[in-house]
Coordinates of C-alpha atoms in Angstrom, one line a residue:
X889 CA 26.3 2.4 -20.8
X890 CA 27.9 3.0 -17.4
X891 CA 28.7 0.9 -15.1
X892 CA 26.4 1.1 -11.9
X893 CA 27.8 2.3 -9.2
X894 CA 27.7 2.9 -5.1
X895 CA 29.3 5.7 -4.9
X896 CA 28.0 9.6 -3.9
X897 CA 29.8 11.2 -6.6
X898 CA 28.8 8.9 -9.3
X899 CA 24.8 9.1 -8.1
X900 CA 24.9 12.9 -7.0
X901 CA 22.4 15.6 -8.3
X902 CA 24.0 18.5 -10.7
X903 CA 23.2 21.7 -12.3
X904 CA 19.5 21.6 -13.8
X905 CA 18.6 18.8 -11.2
X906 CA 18.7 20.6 -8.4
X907 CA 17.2 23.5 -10.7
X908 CA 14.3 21.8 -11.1
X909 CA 14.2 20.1 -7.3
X910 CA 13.8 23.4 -5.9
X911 CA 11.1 24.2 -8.9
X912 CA 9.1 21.4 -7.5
X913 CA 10.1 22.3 -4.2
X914 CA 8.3 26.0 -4.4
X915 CA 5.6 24.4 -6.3
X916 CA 4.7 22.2 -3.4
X917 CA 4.9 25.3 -0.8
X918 CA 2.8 27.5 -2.7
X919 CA -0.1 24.4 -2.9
X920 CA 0.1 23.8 0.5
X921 CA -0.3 27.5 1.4
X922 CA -3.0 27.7 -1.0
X923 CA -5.2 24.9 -0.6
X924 CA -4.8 25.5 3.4
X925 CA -4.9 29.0 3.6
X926 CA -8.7 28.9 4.2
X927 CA -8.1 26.8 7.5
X928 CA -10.7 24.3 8.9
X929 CA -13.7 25.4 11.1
X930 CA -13.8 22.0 12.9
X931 CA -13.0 18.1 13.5
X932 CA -15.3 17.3 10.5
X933 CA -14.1 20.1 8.1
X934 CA -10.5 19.3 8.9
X935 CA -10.8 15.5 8.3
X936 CA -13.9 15.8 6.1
X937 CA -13.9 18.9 4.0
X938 CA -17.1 19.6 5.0
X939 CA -18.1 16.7 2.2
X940 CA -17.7 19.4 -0.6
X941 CA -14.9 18.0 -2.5
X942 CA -15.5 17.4 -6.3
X943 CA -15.2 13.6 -7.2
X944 CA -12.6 13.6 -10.6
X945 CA -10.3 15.2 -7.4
X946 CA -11.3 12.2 -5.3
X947 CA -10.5 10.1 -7.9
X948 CA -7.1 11.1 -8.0
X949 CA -6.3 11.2 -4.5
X950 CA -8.1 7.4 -4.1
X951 CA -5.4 6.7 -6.7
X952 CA -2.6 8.3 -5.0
X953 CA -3.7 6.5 -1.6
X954 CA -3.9 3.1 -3.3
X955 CA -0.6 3.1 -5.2
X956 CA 2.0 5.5 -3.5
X957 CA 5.4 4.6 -3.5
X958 CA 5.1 0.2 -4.1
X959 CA 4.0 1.5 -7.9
X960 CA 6.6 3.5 -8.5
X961 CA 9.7 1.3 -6.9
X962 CA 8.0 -2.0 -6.8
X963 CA 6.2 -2.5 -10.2
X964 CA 9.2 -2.2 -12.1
X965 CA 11.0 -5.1 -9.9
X966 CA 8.3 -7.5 -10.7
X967 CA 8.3 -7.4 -14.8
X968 CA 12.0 -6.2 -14.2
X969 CA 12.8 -9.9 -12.6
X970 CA 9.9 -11.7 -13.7
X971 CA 6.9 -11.5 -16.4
X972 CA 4.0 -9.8 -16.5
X973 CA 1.7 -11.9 -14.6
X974 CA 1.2 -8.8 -12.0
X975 CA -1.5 -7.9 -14.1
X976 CA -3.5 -10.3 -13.0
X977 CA -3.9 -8.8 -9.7
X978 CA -5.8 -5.7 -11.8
X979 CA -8.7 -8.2 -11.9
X980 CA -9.5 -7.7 -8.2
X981 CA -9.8 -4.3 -7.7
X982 CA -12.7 -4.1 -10.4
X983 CA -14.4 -6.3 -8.4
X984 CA -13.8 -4.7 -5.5
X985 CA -15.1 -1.3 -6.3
X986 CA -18.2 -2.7 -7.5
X987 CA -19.0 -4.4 -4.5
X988 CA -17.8 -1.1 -2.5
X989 CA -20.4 1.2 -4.5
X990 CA -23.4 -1.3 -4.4
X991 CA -22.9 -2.2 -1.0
X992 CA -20.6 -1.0 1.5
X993 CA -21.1 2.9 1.0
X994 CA -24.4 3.5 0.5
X995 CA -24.9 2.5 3.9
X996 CA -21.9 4.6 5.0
X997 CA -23.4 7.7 3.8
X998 CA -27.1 6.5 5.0
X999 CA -25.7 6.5 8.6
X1000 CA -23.9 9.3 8.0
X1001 CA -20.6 8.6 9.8
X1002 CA -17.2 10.0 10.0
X1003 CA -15.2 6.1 9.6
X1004 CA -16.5 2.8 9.1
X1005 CA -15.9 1.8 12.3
X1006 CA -18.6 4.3 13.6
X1007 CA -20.6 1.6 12.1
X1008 CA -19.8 -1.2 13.7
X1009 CA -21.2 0.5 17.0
X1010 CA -24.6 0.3 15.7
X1011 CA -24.3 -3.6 15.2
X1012 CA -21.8 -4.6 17.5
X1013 CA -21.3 -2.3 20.3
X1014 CA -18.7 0.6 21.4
X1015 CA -16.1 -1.9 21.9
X1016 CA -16.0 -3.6 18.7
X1017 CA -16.0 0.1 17.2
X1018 CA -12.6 0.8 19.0
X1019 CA -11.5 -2.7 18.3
X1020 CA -11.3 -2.2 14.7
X1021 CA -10.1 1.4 15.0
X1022 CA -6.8 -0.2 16.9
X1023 CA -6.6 -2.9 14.3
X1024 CA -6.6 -0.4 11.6
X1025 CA -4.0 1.8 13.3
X1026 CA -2.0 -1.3 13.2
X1027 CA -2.4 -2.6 10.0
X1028 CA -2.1 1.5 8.8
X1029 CA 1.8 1.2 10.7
X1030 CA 2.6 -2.2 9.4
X1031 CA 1.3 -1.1 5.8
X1032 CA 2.5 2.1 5.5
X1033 CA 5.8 1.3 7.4
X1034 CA 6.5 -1.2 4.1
X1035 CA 5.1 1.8 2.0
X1036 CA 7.1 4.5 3.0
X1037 CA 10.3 2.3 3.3
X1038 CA 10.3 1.3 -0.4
X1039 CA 9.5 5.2 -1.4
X1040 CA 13.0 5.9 0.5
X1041 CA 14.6 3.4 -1.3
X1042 CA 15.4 5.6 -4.3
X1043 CA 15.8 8.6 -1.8
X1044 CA 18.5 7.2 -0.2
X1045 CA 19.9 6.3 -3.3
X1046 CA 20.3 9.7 -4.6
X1047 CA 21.3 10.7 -1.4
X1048 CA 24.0 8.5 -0.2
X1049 CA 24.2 6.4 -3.0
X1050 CA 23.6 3.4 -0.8
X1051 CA 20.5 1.5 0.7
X1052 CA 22.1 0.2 3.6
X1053 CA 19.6 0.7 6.7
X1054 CA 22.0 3.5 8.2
X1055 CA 21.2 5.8 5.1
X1056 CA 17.4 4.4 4.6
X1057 CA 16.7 6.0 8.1
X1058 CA 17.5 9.9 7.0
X1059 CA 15.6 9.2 3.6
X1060 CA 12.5 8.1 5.9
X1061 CA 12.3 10.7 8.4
X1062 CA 13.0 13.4 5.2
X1063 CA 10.0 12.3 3.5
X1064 CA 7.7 11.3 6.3
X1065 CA 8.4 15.5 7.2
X1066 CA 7.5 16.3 4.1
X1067 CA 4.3 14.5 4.6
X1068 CA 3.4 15.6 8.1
X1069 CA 4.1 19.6 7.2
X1070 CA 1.3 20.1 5.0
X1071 CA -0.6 17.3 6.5
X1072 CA -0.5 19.0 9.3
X1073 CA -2.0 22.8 8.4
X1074 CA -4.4 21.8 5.9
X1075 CA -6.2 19.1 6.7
X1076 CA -8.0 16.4 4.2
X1077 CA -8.9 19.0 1.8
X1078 CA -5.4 20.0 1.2
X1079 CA -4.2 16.6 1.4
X1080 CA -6.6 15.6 -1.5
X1081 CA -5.5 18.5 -3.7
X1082 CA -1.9 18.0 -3.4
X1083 CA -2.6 14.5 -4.5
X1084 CA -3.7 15.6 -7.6
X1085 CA -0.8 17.5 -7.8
X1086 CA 1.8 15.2 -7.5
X1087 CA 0.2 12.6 -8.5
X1088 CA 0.5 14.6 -12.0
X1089 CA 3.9 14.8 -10.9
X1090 CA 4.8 11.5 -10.7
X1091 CA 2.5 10.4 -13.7
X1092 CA 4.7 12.7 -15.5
X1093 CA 8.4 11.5 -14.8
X1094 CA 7.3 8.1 -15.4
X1095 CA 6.4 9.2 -18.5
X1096 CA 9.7 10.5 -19.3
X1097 CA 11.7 7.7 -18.0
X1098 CA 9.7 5.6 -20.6
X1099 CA 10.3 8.0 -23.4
X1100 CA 13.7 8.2 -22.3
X1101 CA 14.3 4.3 -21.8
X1102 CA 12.8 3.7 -25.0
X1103 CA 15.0 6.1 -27.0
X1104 CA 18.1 4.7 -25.4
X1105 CA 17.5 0.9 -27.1
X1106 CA 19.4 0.6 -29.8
X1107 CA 16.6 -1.4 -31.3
X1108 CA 13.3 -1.7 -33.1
X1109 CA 10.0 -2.0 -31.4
X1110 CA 9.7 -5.1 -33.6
X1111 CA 13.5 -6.3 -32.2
X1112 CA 12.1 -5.5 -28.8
X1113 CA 9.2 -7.3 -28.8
X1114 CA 11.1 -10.2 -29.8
X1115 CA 13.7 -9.9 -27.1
X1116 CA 11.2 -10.2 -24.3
X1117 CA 9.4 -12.4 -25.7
X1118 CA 12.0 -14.7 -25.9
X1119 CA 13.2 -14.4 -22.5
X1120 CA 9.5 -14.9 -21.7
X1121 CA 8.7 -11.9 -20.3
X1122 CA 5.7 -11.2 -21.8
X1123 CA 3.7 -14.5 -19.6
X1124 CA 0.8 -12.7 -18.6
X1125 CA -2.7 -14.2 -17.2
X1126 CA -1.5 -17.6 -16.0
X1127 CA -4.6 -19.5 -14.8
X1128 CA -3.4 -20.4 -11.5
X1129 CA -4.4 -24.5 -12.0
X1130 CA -1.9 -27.1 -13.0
X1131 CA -2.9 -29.5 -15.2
X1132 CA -0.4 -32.1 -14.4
X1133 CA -0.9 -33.6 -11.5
X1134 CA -4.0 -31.6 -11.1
X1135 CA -3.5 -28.9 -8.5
X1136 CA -3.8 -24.8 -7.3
X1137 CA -0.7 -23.7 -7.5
X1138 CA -0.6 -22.1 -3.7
X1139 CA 3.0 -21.0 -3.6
X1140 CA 4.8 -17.2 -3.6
X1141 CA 6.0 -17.4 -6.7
X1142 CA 2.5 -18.0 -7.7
X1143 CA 0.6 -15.9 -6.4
X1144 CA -0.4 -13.5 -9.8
X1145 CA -3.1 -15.1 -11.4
X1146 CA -6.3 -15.5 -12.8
X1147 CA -7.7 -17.3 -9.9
X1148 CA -5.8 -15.4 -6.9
X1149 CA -7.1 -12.2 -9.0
X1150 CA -10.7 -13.3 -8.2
X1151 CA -10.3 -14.3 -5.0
X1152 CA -7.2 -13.3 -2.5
X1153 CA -6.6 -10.4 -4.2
X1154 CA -10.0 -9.1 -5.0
X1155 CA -10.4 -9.4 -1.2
X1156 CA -7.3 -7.6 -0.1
X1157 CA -8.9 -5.2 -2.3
X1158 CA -12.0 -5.1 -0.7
X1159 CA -10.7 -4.4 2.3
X1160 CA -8.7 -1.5 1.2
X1161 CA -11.8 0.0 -0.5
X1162 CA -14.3 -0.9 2.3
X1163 CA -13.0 -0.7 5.7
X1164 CA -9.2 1.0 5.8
X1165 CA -10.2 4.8 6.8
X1166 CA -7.5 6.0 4.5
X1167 CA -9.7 5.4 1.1
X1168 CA -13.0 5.3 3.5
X1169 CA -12.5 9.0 4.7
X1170 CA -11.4 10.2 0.7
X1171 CA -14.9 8.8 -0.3
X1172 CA -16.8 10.1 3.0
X1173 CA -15.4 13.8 1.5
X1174 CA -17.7 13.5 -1.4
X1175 CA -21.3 15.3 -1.4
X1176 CA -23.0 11.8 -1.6
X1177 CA -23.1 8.1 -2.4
X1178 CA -23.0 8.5 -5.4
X1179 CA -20.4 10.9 -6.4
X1180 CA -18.5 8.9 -4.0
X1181 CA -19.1 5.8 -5.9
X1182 CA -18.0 7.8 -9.1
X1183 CA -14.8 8.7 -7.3
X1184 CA -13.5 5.3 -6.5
X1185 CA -14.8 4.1 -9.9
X1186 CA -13.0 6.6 -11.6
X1187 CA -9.7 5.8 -9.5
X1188 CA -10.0 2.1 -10.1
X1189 CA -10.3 2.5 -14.1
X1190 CA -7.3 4.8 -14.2
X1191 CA -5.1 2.8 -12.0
X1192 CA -5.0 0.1 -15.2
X1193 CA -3.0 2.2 -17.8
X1194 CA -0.6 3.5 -14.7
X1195 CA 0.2 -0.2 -13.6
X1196 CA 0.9 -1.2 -17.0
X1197 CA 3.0 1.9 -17.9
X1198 CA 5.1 1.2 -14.8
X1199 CA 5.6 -2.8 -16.0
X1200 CA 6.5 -1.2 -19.1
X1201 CA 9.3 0.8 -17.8
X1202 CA 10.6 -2.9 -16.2
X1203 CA 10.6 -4.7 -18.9
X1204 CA 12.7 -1.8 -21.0
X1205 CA 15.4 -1.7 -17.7
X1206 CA 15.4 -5.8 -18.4
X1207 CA 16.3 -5.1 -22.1
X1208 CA 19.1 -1.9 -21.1
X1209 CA 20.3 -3.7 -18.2
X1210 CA 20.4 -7.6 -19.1
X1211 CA 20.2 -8.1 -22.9
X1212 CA 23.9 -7.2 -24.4
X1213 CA 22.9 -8.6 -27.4
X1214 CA 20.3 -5.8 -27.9
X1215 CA 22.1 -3.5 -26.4
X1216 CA 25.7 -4.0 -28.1
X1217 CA 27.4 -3.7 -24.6
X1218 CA 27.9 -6.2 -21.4
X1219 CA 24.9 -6.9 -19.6
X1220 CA 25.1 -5.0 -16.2
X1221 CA 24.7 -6.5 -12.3
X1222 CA 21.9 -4.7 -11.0
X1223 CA 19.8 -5.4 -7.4
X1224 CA 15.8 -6.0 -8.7
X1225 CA 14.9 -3.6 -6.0
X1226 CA 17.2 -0.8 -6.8
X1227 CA 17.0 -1.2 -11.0
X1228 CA 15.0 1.4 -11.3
X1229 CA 16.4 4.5 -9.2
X1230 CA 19.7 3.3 -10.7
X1231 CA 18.6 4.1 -14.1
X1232 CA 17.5 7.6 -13.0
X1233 CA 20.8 8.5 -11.2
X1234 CA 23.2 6.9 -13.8
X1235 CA 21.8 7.1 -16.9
X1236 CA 19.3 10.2 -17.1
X1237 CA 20.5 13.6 -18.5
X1238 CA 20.7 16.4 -15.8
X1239 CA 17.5 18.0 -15.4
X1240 CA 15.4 14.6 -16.7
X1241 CA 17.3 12.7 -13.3
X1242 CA 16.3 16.1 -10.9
X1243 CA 12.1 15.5 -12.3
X1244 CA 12.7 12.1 -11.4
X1245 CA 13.5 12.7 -8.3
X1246 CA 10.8 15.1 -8.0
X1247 CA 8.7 12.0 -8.8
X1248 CA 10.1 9.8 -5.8
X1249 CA 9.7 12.6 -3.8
X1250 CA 6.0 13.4 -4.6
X1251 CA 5.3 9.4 -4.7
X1252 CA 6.9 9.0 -1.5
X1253 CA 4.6 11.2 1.0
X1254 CA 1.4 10.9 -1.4
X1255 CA 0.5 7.6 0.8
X1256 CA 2.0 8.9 3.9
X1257 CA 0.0 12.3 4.4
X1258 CA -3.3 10.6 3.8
X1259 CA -2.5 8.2 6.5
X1260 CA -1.4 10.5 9.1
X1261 CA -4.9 12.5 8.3
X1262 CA -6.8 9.1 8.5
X1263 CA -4.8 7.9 11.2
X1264 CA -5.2 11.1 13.2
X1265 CA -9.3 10.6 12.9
X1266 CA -9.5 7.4 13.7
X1267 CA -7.9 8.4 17.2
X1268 CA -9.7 11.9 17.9
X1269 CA -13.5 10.5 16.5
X1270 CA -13.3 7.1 17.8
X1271 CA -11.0 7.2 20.9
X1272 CA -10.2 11.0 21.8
X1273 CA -14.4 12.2 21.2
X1274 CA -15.2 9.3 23.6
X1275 CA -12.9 9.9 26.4
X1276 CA -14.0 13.7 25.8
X1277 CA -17.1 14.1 25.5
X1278 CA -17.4 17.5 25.2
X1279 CA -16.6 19.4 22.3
X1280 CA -14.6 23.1 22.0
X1281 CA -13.3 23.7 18.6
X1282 CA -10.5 25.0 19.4
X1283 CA -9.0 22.6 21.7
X1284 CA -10.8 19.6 19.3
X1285 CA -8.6 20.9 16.2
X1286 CA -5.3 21.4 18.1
X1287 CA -5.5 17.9 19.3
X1288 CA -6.0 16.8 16.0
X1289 CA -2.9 18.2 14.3
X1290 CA -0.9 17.2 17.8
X1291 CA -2.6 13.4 16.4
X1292 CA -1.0 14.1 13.2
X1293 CA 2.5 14.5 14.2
X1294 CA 2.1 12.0 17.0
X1295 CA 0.8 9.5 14.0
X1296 CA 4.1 10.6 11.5
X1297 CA 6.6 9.6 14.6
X1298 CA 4.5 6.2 14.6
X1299 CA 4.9 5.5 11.2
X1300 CA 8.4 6.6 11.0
X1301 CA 9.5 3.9 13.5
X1302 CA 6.9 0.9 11.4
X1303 CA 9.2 2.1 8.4
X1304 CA 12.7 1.6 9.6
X1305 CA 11.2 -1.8 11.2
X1306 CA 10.1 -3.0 7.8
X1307 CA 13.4 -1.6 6.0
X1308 CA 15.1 -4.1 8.5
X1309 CA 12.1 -7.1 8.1
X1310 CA 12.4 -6.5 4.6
X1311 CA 16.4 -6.5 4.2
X1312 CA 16.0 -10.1 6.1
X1313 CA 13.5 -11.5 4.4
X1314 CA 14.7 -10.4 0.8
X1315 CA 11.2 -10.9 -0.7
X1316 CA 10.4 -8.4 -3.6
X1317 CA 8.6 -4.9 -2.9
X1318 CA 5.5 -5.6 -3.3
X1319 CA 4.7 -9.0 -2.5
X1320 CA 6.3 -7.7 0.8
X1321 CA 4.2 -4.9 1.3
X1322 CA 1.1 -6.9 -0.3
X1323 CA 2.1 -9.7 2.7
X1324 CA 2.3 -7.4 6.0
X1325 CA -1.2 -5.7 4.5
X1326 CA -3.1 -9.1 4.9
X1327 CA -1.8 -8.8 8.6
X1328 CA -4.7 -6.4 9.7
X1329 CA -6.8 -6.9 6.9
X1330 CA -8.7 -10.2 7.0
X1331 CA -10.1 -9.0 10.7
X1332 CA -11.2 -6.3 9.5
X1333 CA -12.7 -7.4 6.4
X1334 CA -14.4 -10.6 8.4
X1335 CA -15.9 -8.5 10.7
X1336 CA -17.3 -5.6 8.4
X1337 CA -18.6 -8.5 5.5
X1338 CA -20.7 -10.2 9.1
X1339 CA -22.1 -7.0 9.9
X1340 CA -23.1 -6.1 7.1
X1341 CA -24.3 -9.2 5.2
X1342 CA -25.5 -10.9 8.3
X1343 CA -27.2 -10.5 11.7
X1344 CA -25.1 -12.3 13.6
X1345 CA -22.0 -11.2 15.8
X1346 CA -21.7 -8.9 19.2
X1347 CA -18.5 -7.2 20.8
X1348 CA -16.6 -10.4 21.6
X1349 CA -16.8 -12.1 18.6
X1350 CA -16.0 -9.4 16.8
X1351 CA -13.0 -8.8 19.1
X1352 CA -12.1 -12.8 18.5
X1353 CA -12.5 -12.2 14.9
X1354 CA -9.8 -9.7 14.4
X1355 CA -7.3 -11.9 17.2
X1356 CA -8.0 -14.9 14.8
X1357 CA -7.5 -12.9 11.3
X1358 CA -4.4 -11.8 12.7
X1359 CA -2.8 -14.4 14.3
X1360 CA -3.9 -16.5 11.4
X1361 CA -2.4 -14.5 8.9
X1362 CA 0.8 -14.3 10.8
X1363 CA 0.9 -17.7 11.8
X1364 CA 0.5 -18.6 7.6
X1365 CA 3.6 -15.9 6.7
X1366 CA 6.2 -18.3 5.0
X1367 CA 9.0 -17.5 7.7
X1368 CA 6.9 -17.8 10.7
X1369 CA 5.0 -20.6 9.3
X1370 CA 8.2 -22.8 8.7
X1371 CA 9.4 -22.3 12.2
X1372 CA 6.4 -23.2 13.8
X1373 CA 6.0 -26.4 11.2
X1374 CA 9.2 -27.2 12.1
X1375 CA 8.6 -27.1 16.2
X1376 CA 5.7 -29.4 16.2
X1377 CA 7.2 -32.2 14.1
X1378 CA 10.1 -32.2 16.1
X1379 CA 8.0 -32.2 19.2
X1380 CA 6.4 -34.8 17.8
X1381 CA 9.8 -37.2 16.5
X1382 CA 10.8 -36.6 19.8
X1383 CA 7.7 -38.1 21.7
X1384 CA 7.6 -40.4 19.3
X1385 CA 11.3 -41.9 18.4
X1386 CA 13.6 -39.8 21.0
X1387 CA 15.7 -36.9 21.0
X1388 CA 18.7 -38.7 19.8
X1389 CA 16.8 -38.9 16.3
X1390 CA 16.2 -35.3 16.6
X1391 CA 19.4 -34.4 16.2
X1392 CA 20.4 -36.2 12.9
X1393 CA 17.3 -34.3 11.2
X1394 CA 18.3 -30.9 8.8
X1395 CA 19.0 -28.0 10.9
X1396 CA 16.2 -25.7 9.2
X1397 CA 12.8 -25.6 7.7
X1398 CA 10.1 -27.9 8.3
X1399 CA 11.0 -31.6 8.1
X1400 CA 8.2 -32.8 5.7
X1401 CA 7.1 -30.5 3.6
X1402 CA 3.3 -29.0 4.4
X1403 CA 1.4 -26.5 1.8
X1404 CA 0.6 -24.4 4.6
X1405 CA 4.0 -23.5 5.1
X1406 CA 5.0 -22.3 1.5
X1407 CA 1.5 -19.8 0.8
X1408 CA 1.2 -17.0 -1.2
X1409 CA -0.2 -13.5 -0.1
X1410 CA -3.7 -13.9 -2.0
X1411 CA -4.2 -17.2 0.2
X1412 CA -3.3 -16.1 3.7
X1413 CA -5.5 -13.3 2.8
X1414 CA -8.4 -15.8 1.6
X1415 CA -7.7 -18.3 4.6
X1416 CA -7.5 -15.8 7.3
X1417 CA -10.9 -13.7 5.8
X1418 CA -12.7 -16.7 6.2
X1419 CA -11.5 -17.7 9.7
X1420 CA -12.4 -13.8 10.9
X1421 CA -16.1 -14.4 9.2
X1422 CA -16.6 -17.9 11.1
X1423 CA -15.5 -16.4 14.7
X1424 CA -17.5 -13.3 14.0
X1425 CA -20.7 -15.2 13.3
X1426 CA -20.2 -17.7 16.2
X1427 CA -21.7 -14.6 18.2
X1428 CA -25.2 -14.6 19.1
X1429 CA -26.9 -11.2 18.3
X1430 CA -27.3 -9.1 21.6
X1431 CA -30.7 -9.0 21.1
X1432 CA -30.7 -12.7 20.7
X1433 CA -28.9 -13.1 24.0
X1434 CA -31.6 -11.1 25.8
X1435 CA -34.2 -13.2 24.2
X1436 CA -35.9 -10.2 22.1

């Protein structure tokens, strides 16, 4: 086995590799070309696609949008370093769906409307419609920023053979061009079919690297088994309830289980499915609710096998990288985040390494070109339209691709923040990317579950209900939460005892501990859905308030 390595020359692409890059390369060109060459008649055709697309395409595109780039990188970390206990989180977005298709878009295509915040005008008012579009252009930057930084994290490892934050910028802006070119031209119906493109793709050199993985054990499937499970690596389904003393475990590191399954992550889920355009609009393309329903249950059903092939490919870079006694040489130092693009680069056969690469670079956009196109309809249908009342075609479609690119240098400056938040931080890929989602998302979700299971709320609690999801969420995020612990107990010692005590306290971190400052991403999520839902009903109805 080799030795990892930083170096350019030791990661660097040969022979069939690039062979096979430029392959995939012409492959992607030609699509593009192809599935835009028709052109869009207008604003709804161009982010719609004239609700003509079949659903099994949907499905795949829902899939793509959903997963992207944290799958491919970031799934591998987690049984890579840990267990399997990720698959807990699987348990949510079953639930989800369901609740998506019997209740959320039935009334989407009812009212017929272009994003779910057109909905929220009906019940709450033009301002709480461009409210939430803002909040999910945020949460879109903040999400996607952590989305497209982990996609350039194997990039940048082919590239420069480095991850440092001067070589993750290149490896962002390549692939967010990538994204916006054929974003750009073709619209959402191009965007949907070059899903299913690479989503092949990438389906494909995962499959490989497992083949390939497997083949290079020197072991037995029996032997293997035995190895991990050993090392306890095959922990899967924890309950999430200590018996002794009886308690919910709250904390990061145990946040994948049954019980955060069925709640925090179901709803994180929800919200993705329900009220983020980027999956909203792939469903809106469909010819009705039900094909639509079809799609996303299609997506949600296929998304099992993926995640478990990519834990699969962890747990066999666990028993290459860190079992010697397997493998029959020294047990090799390898970053969690990086284990996987390192296997590609140093131990793949030219040609196998360039499809992988293909992989990362058809993972990497896959998320990114479905924002920008959701992204860029949230601002002309919900902002632009408003401002502009009326419509010419022309001018109307040329604004929306100048959205586009305007939305792809957005995103390009959330993903070098998160590179830098994240390098800080140190949490693993997807609990990071999992954690800045919840950000936006419990607003939104309070707000959309009032309107739509109640009949209370107006504009300004539905305004105060995505402030308070927010700032809740942020205030719970285990950094920020420690520092603010930590101010109001020493505001408090010094009230109480003096500032001369003050100063013989630790330096850092809270001085008691407090649950609130150590929470997991399923619970902020939980916490700050529930505060959203309270302010958001505290409104009165408008029709209450004029005594109708």
């Amino acid at each position: 086995m080799n030795e990892a390595s930083s170096s350019l020359s030791a990661t660097g692409l040969h022979g069939w590799d690039w062979v096979v890059l430029a392959a995939y390369g012409l492959v992607l060109v030609v699509s593009g070309w192809w599935f835009s060459r028709k052109g869009a008649k207008d604003t709804e055709d161009y982010f719609l696609a004239g609700r003509s697309m079949p659903a099994w395409a949907v499905a795949f595109s829902l899939l793509a949008t959903a997963q992207s780039a944290a799958l491919f990188v970031g799934v591998p970390q987690l049984s890579y370093a840990g267990d399997l206990t990720y698959v807990t989180t699987m348990v949510g977005p079953l639930i989800a769906a369901f609740i998506t298709i019997g209740v959320f878009l039935p009334v989407y295509f009812k009212k017929n409307v272009h994003s779910p915040y057109h909905l929220l005008e009906t019940r709450f008012g033009s301002g709480a419609r461009a409210a939430t579009s803002w909040t999910y252009l945020l949460g879109r930057i903040l999400a996607n920023g952590a989305r497209t930084y982990i996609g350039a994290l194997p990039l940048s490892l082919a590239l420069f053979g480095t991850t440092e934050l001067p070589h993750m910028v290149p490896s962002i802006v390549l692939i967010m061009a990538i994204a916006t070119v054929y974003t750009f031209f073709g619209g959402v119906r191009s965007v949907i079919w070059t899903d299913v493109l690479q989503v092949c793709v990438y389906l494909g050199a995962a499959v490989v690297a497992a083949v390939i993985l497997w083949q290079r054990i020197p072991a037995s499937a029996t032997e293997i088994h035995a190895a991990l499970d050993g090392a306890g690596k095959l922990h899967a389904f924890p309950i999430g309830v200590s018996a002794v003393p009886p308690h919910i475990e709250w904390t990061p590191d145990k946040q994948n289980t049954l019980l955060t399954g069925l709640t925090g992550w179901m709803l994180l889920n929800l919200a993705v499915y329900a009220t983020d355009q980027d999956l909203v609009q792939r469903s809106l393309t469909c010819r009705n609710a039900f094909q639509a329903g079809k799609s996303l249950l299609l997506a949600t059903f296929i998304s099992v096998p993926v995640v478990l092939l990519f834990l699969l490919i962890g747990l066999l870079l666990y028993v290459f990288y860190q079992r010697p006694d397997v493998m029959g040489t020294a047990a090799t130092n390898v970053p969690s985040k990086d284990v996987f693009a390192t296997f590609i680069l140093h131990e793949m056969p030219t040609g196998a390494r360039g499809l992988m690469i293909a992989g990362v670079l058809a993972v990497g956009p896959i998320g990114i070109n479905a924002t920008l196109n959701s992204m860029a309809s949230t601002l002309v249908q919900d902002t632009y339209e408003k401002i502009v009342p009326q419509r010419d075609v022309r001018r109307d479609l040329w604004v929306s691709r100048l959205m586009v690119v305007v939305c792809a240098g957005v995103l390009t400056l959330g993903a070098v923040g998160a590179a830098w938040w994240q390098d800080r931080s140190d949490i693993p890929l997807i609990p990071f990317a999992l954690g800045v989602m919840a950000l936006a998302y419990t607003g939104l979700l309070g707000v959309f579950a009032t309107a739509i299971l109640t009949k209370r709320g107006n504009t300004q609690s539905a305004i105060a209900a995505l402030a308070a999801g927010f700032v809740v969420s942020l205030a719970l995020q285990p950094d920020v939460a420690s520092v603010l612990l930590r101010t109001l107990q020493v505001q408090a010692i010094t009230s109480a005892m003096g500032a001369d005590v003050v100063a013989l306290l630790p330096a850092q971190g809270p001085i008691a501990p407090v649950t609130l400052a150590n929470l997991g991403a399923p619970w902020i999520m939980l916490i700050g859905t529930a505060v959203a839902v309270v302010v958001c009903a505290c409104g009165r109805p408008a029709s209450a308030m004029r005594g109708t």
